[in-house]
CSV table of C-alpha atoms and ligand atoms in Angstrom, one decimal:
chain,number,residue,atom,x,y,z
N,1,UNK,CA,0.0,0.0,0.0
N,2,UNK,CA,2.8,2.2,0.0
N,3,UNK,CA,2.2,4.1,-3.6
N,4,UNK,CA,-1.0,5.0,-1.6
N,5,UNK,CA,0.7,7.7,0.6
N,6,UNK,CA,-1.1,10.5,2.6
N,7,UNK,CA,-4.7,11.0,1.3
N,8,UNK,CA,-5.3,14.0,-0.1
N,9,UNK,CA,-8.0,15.4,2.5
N,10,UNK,CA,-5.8,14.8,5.3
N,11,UNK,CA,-3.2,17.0,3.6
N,12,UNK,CA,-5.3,19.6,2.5
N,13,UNK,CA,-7.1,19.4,6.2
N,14,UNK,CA,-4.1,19.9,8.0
N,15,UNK,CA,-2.8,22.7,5.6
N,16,UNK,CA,-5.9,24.4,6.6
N,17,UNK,CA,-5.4,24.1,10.4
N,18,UNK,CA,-1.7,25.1,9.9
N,19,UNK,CA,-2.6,28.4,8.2
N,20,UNK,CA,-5.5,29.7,9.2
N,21,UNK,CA,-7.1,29.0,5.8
N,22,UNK,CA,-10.5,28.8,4.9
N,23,UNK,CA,-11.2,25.0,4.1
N,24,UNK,CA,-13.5,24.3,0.7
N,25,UNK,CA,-11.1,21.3,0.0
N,26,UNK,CA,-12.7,18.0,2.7
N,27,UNK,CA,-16.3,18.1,2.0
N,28,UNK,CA,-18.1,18.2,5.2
N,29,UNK,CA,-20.6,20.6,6.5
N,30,UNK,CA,-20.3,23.0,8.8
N,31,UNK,CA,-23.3,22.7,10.7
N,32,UNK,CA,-24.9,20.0,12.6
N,33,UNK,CA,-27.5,17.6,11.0
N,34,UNK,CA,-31.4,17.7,11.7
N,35,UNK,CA,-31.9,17.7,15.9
N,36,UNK,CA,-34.3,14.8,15.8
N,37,UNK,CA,-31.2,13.0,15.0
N,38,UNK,CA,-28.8,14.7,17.6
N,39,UNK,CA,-31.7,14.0,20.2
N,40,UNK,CA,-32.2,10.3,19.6
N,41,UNK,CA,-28.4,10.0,19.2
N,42,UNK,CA,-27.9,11.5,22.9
N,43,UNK,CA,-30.9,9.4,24.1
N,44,UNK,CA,-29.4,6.6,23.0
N,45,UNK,CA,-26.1,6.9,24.2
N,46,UNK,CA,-28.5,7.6,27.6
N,47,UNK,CA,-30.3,4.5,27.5
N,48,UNK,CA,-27.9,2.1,27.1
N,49,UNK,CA,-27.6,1.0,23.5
N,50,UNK,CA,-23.5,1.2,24.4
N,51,UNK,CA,-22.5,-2.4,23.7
N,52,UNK,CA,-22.0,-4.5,20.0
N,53,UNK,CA,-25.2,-4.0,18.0
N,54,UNK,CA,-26.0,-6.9,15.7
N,55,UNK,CA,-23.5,-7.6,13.1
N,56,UNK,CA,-26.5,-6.3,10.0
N,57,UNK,CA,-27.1,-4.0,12.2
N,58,UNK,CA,-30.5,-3.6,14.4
N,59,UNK,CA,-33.4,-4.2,13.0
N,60,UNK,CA,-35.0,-0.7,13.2
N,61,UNK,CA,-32.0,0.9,11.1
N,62,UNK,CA,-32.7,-1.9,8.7
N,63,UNK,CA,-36.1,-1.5,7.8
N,64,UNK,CA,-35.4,2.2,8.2
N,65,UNK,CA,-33.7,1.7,5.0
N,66,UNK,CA,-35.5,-0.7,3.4
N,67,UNK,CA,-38.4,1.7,3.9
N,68,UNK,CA,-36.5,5.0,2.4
N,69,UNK,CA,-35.8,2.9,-0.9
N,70,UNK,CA,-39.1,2.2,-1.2
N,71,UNK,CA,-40.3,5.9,-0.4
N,72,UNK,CA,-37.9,7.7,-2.9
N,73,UNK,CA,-37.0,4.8,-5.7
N,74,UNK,CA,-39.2,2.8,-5.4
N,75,UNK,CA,-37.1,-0.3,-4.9
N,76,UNK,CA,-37.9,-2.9,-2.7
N,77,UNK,CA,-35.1,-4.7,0.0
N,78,UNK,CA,-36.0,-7.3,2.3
N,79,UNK,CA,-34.6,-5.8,5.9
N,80,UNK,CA,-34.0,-8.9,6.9
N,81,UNK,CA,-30.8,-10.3,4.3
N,82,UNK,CA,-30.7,-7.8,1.7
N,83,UNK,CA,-30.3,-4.8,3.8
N,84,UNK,CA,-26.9,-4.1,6.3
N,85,UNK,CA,-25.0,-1.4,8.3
N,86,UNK,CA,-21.4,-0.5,7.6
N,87,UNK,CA,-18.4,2.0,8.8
N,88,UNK,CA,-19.9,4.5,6.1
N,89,UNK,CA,-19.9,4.0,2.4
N,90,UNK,CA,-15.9,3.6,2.9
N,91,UNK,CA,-16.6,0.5,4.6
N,92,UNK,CA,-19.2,-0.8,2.5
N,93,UNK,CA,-17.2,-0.1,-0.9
N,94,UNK,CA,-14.2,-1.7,0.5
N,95,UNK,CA,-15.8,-5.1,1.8
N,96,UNK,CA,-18.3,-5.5,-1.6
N,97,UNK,CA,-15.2,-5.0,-3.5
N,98,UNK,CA,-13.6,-7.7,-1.3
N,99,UNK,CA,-16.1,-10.3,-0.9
N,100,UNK,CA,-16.6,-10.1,-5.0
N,101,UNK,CA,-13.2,-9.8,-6.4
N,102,UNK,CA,-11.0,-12.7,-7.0
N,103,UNK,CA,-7.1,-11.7,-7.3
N,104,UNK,CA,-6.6,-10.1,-10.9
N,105,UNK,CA,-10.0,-9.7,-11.4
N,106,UNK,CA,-11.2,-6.6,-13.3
N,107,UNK,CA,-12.8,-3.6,-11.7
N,108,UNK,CA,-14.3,-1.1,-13.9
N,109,UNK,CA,-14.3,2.6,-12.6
N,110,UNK,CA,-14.7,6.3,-14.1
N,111,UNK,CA,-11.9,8.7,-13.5
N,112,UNK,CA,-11.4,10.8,-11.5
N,113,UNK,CA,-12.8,8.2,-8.3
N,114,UNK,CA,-13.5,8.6,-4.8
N,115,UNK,CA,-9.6,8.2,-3.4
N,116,UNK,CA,-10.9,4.9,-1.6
N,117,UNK,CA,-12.1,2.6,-4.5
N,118,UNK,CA,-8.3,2.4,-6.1
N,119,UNK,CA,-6.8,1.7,-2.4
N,120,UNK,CA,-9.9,-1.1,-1.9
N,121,UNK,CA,-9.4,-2.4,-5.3
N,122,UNK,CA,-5.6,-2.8,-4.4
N,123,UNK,CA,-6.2,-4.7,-1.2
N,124,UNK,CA,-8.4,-7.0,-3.4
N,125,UNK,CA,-5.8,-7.8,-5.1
N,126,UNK,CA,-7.8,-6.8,-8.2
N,127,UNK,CA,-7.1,-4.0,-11.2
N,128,UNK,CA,-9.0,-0.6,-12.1
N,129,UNK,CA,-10.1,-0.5,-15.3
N,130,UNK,CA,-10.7,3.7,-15.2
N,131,UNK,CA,-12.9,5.3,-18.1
N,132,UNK,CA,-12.3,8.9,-18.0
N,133,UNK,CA,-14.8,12.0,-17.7
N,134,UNK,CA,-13.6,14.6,-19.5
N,135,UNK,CA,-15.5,18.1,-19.7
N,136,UNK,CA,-16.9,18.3,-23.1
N,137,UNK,CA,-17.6,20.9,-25.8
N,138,UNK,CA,-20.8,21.8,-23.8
N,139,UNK,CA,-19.1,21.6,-20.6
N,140,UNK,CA,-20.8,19.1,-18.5
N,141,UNK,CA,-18.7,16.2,-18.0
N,142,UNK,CA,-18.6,13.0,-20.5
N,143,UNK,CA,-17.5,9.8,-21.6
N,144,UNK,CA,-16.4,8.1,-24.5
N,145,UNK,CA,-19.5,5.3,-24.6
N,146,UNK,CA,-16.2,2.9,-27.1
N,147,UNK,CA,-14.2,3.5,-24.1
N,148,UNK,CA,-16.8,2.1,-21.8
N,149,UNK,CA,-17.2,-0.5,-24.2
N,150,UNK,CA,-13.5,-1.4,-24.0
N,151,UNK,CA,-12.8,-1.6,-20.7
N,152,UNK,CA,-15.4,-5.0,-20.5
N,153,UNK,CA,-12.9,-7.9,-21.1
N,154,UNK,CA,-13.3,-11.7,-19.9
N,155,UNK,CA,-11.9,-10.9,-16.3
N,156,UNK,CA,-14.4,-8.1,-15.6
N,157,UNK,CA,-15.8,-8.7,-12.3
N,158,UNK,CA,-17.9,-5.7,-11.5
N,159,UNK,CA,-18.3,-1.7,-12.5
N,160,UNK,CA,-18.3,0.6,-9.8
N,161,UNK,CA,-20.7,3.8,-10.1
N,162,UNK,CA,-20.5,6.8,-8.7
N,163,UNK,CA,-23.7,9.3,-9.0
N,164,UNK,CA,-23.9,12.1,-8.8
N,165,UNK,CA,-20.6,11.7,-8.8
N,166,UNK,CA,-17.4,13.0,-6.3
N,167,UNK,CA,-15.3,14.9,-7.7
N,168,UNK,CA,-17.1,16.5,-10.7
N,169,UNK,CA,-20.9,16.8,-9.3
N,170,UNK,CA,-21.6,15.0,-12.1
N,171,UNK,CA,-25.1,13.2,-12.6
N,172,UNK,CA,-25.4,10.1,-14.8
N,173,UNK,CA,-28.0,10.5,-17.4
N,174,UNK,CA,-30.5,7.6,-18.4
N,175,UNK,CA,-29.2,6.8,-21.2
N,176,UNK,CA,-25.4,6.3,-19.7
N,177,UNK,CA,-26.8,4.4,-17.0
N,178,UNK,CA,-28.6,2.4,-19.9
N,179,UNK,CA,-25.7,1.8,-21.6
N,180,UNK,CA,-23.4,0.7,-18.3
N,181,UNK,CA,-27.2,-1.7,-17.5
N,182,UNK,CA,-26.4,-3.4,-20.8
N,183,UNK,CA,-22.3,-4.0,-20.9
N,184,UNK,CA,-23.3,-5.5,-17.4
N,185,UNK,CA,-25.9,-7.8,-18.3
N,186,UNK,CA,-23.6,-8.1,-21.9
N,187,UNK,CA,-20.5,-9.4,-20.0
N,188,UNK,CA,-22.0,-10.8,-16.7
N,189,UNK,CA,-20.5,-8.3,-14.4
N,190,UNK,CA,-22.0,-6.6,-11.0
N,191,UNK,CA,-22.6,-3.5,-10.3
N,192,UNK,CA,-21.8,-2.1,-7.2
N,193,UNK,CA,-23.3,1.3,-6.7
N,194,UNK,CA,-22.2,4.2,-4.6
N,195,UNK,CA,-25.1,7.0,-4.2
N,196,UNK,CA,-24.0,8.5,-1.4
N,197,UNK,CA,-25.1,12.0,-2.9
N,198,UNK,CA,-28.6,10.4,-3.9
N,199,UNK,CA,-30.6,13.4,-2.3
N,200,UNK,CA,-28.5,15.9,-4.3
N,201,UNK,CA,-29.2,16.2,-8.1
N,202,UNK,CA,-29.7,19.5,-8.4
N,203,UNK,CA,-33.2,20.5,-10.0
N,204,UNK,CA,-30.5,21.9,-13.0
N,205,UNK,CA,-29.2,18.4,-13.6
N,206,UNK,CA,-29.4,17.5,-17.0
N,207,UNK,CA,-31.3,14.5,-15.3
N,208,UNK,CA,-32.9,13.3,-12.0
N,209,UNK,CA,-31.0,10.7,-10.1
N,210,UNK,CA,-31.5,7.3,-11.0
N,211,UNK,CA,-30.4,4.7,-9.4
N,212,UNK,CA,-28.4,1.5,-11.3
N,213,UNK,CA,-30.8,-0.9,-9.7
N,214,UNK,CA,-33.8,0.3,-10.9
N,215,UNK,CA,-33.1,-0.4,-14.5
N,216,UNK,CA,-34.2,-2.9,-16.1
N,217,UNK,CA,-32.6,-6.2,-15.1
N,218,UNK,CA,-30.2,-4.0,-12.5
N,219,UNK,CA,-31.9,-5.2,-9.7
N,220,UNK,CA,-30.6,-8.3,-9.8
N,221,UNK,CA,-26.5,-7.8,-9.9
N,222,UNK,CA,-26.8,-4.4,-8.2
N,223,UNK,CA,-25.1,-4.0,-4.6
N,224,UNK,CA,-26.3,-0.3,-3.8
N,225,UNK,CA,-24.4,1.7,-1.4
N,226,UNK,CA,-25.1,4.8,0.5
N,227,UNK,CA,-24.7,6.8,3.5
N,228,UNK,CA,-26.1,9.1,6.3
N,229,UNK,CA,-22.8,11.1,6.7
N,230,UNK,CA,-24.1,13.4,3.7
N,231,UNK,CA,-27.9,13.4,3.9
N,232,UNK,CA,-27.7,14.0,7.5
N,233,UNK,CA,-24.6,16.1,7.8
N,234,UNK,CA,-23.2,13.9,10.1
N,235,UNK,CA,-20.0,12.7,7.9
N,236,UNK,CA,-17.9,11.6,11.7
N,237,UNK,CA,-20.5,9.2,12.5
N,238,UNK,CA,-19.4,6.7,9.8
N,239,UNK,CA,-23.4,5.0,9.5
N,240,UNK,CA,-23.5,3.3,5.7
N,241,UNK,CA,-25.1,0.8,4.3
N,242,UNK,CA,-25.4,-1.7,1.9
N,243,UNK,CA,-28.7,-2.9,-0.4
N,244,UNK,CA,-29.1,-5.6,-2.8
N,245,UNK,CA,-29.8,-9.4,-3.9
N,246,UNK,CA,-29.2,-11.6,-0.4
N,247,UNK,CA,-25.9,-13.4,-2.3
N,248,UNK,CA,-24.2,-9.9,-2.8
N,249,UNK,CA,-25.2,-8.9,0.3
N,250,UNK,CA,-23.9,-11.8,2.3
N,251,UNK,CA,-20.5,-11.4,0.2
N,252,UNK,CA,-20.4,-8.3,1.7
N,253,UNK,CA,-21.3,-8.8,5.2
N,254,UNK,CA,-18.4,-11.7,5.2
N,255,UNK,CA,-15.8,-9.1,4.7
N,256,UNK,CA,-17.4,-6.6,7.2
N,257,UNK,CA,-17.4,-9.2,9.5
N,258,UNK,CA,-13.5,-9.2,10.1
N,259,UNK,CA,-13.2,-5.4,8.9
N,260,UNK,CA,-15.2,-3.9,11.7
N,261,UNK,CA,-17.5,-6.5,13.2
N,262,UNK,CA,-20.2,-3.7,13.9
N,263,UNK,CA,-20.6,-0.2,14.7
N,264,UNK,CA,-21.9,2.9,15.6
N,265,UNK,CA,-24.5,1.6,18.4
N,266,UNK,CA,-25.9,4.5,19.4
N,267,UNK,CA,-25.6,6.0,16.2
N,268,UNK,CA,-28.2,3.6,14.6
N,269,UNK,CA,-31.3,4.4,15.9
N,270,UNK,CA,-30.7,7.7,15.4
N,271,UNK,CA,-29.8,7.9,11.7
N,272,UNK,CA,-33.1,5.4,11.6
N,273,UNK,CA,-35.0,8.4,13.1
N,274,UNK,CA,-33.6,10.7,9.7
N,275,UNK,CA,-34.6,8.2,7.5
N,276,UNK,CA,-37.8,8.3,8.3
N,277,UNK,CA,-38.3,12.5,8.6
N,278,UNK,CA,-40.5,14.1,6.0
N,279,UNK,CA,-40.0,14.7,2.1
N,280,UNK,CA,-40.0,18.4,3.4
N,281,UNK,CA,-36.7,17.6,5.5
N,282,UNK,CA,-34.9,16.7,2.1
N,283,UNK,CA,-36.2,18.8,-0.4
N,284,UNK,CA,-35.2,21.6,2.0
N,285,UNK,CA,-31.8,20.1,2.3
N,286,UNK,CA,-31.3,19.8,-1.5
N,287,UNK,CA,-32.2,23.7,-1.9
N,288,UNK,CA,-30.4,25.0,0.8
N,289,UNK,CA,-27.3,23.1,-0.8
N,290,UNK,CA,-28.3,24.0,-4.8
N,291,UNK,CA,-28.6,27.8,-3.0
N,292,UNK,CA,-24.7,27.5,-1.6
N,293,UNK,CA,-23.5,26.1,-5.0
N,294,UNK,CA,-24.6,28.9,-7.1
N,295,UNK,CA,-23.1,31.3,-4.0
N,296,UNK,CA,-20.1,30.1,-4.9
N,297,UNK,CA,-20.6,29.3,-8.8
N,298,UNK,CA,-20.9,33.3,-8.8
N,299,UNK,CA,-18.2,33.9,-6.6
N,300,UNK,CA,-15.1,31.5,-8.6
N,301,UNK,CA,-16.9,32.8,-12.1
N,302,UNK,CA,-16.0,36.5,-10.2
N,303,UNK,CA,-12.7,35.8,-9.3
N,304,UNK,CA,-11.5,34.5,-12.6
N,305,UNK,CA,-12.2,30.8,-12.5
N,306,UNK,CA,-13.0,28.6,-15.6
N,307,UNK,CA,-15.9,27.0,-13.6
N,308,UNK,CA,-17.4,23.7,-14.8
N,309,UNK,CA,-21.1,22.6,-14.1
N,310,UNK,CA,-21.6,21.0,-11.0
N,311,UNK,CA,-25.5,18.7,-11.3
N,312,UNK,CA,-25.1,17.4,-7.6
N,313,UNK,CA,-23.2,16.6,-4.8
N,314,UNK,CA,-20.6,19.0,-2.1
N,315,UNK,CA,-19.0,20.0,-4.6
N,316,UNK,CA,-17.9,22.2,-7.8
N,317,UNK,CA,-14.7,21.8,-10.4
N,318,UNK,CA,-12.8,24.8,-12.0
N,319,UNK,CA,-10.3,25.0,-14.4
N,320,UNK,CA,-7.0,27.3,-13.2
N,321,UNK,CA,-5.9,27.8,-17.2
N,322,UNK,CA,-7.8,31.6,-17.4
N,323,UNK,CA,-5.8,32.5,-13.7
N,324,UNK,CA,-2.3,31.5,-15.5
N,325,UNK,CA,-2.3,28.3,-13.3
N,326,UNK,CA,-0.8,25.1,-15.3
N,327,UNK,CA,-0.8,22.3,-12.8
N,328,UNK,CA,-3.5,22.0,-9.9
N,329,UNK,CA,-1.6,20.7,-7.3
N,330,UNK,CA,1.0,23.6,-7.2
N,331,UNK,CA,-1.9,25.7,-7.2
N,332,UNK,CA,-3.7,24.0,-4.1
N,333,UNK,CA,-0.3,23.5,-2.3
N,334,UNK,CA,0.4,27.3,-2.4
N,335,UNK,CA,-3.1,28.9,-2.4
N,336,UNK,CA,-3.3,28.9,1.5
N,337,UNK,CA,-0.5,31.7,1.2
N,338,UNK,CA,-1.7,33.1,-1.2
N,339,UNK,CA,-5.0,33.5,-0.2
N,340,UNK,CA,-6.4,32.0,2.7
N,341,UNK,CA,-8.6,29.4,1.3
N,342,UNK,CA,-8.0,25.6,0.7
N,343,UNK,CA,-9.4,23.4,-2.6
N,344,UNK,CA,-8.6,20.0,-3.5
N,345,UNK,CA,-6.5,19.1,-7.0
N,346,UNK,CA,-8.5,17.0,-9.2
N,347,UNK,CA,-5.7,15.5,-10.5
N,348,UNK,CA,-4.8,12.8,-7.5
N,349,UNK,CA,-8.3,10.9,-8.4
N,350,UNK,CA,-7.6,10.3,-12.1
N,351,UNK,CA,-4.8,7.6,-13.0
N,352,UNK,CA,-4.1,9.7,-16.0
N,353,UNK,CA,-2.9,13.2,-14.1
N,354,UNK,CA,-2.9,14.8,-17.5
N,355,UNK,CA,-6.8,14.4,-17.7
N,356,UNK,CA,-7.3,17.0,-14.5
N,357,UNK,CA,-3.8,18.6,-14.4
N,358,UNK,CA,-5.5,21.7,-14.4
N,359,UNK,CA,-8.4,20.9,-12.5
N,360,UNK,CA,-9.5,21.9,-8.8
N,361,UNK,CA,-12.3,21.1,-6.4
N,362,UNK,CA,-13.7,23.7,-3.7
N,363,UNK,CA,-16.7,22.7,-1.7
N,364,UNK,CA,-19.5,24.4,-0.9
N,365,UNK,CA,-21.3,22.5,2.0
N,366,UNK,CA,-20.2,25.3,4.4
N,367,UNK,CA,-22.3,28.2,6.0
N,368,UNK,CA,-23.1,31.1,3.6
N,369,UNK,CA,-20.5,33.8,5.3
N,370,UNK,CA,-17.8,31.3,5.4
N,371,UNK,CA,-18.6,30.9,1.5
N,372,UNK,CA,-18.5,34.6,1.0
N,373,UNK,CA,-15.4,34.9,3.0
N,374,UNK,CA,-13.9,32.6,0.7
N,375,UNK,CA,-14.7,34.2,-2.2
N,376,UNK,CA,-13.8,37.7,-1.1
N,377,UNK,CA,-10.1,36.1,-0.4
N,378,UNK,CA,-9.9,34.9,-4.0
N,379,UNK,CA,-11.4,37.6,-5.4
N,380,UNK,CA,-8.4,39.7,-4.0
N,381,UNK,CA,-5.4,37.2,-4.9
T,1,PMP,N1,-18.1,7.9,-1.6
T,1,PMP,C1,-18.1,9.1,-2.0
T,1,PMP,C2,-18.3,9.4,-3.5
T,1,PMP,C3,-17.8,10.1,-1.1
T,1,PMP,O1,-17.7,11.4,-1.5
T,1,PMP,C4,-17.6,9.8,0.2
T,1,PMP,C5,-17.2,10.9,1.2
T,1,PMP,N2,-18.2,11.1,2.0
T,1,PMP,C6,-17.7,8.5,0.6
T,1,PMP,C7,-17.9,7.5,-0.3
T,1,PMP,C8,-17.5,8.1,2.0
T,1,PMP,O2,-18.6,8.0,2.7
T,1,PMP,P1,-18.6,7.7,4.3
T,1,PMP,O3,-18.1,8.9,5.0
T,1,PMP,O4,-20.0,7.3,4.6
T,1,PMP,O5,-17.7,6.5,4.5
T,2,LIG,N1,-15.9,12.6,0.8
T,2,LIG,C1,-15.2,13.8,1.3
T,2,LIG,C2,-14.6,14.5,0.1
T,2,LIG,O1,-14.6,14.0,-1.0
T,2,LIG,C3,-14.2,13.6,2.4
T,2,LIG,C4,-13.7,12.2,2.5
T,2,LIG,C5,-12.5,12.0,3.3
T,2,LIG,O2,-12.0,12.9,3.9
T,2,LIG,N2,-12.0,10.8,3.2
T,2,LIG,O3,-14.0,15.5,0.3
């Protein structure tokens, strides 16, 4: 694991703390999540719910998210074998890809990934097979569907899917997802979903989020991940879970088993609670978000950005060419003095550099003045 090094949010983290910098580079929010949650989280830690839950986890956390599947995607889990808790997505990434890769197995991804998926890849003993998204002519980010297509060989064992996807806030469209439905079912390959972002297509997205599964056939070889750390605003309480056919998600739970065991007692019943608030709770948490990202769209457009579209997620990409800048992670490594505000280089989640050498990442799941702080900083450099 040594190639692996120092991830990039734990550098760009502690470069914050060390100068004072305003962080947009580690998306996490800056406020706490809905109370509801904080209550039954503090009641539970009251009430004695301090000892190893249940290695699915418990049964109200389960049908918890059975029942939001069935609420906003209409897909339907059993609680009880096709539903179960994990350390986050991180955790729930890292065992599916685990307990369904054999060594040299093939593992196909689109670049720039989540940091994690090429370290859990690696520990499989398996190989990335990255297709890259590259902003195109309109701007939104694309790829090349005979690229896709070539990736699929005989030792493909499963795709992973980001959407909307971290880094680019880009939201698959039907007819990708239809294409990716069909190489799977073509070649015999799993999917294994991460929709940790699922509440946060913006209502500007060239499409709605869809989930893998519920295409046609998906269901089936789908193993769909999510997470409460970004609905909820609660990304330090590591509460994920995994959803899918009982044989995928037993494959997983194997893994998690020795990983983790369990976790997050207390936590569950809480993050059960947030499942379960109102339509109203998310739709407000989708607009307050969609509200922050044009704050800040307006802000890096000000201050001389080349500023991509961003359809979902925490975050927003920009291109440093108009400022001068020629390589990203110079840029981020150096903005703190320049500036007082930390981003994230695109660059360390692509496996070709080149693709997002001038690419960088600033988040904007932070409180309005701390966005408008930001911006007034790089507005001035
Ligand atoms: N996947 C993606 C795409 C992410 O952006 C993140 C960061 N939150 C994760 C997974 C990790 O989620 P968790 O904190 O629930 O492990
Ligand atoms: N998912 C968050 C991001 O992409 C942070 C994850 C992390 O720090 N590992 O910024």
């Amino acid at each position: 694991m040594r190639a692996f090094g120092t991830t990039i949010f734990a550098e760009m983290s502690a470069l914050a703390v060390r100068t004072g910098a305003v962080n947009l580079g580690q998306g996490f929010p800056d406020t706490d999540g809905p109370p509801e949650m904080l209550e039954a989280a503090a009641e539970a830690l009251r009430t004695g719910h301090n000892q190893y839950p249940p290695g699915p986890g418990i049964p109200a956390l389960r049908a918890a998210i059975a029942a939001h599947q069935q609420r906003f995607w209409d897909l339907a889990y059993d609680p009880d074998g096709e539903v179960i808790v994990t350390a986050g997505a991180t955790e729930a990434v890292a065992a599916a890809i685990l307990g369904l890769c054999e060594p040299g197995d093939e593992v196909v991804c689109f670049e720039p990934y989540y940091d994690s998926y090429a370290a859990s890849i690696a520990l499989a003993g398996a190989v990335r097979r990255p297709v890259t998204l590259r902003p195109s002519a309109g701007g939104s980010y694309a790829f090349d569907p005979d690229a896709l297509r070539a990736a699929f060989g005989p030792r493909t064992r499963l795709v992973l899917l980001n959407s909307p996807h971290n880094p680019t806030g880009k939201v698959f469209t039907r007819d990708e997802l239809t294409l990716i439905a069909e190489l799977c079912q073509e070649h015999g390959v799993y999917a294994v979903t991460d929709e940790v972002y699922e509440h946060l297509a913006f209502t500007d997205a060239a499409a709605p989020h869809i989930p893998l599964a519920t295409l046609p056939g998906m269901r089936a070889r789908t193993l769909r991940i999510s997470s409460a750390g970004k609905t909820f605003s609660c990304t330090g309480w590591k509460i994920g879970w995994a959803s899918g056919p009982a044989d995928l998600v037993a494959a997983t739970l194997r893994v998690k088993q020795f990983l983790t065991f369990v976790n997050g007692a207390p936590l569950q019943p809480a993050v059960a609670v947030a499942l379960g608030l109102p339509d109203s709770y998310y739709e407000g948490f989708r607009a307050s978000l969609q509200e922050r990202r044009d704050q800040l769209v307006a802000g890096l457009t000000d201050a001389g950005f080349g500023v991509l579209p961003s359809e979902g997620t925490y975050f927003v990409t920009t291109d440093i060419t108009p400022l001068g800048g020629t390589d990203g992670m110079e840029f981020c490594r150096t903005l703190p003095e320049r500036c007082g505000v930390v981003a994230v280089p695109t660059q360390v989640f692509y496996d070709d550099a080149d693709a997002g050498r001038t690419l960088v990442r600033f988040a904007f799941c932070k409180r309005e003045e701390v966005i408008a702080d930001a911006v007034d900083r790089l507005r001035q450099s």
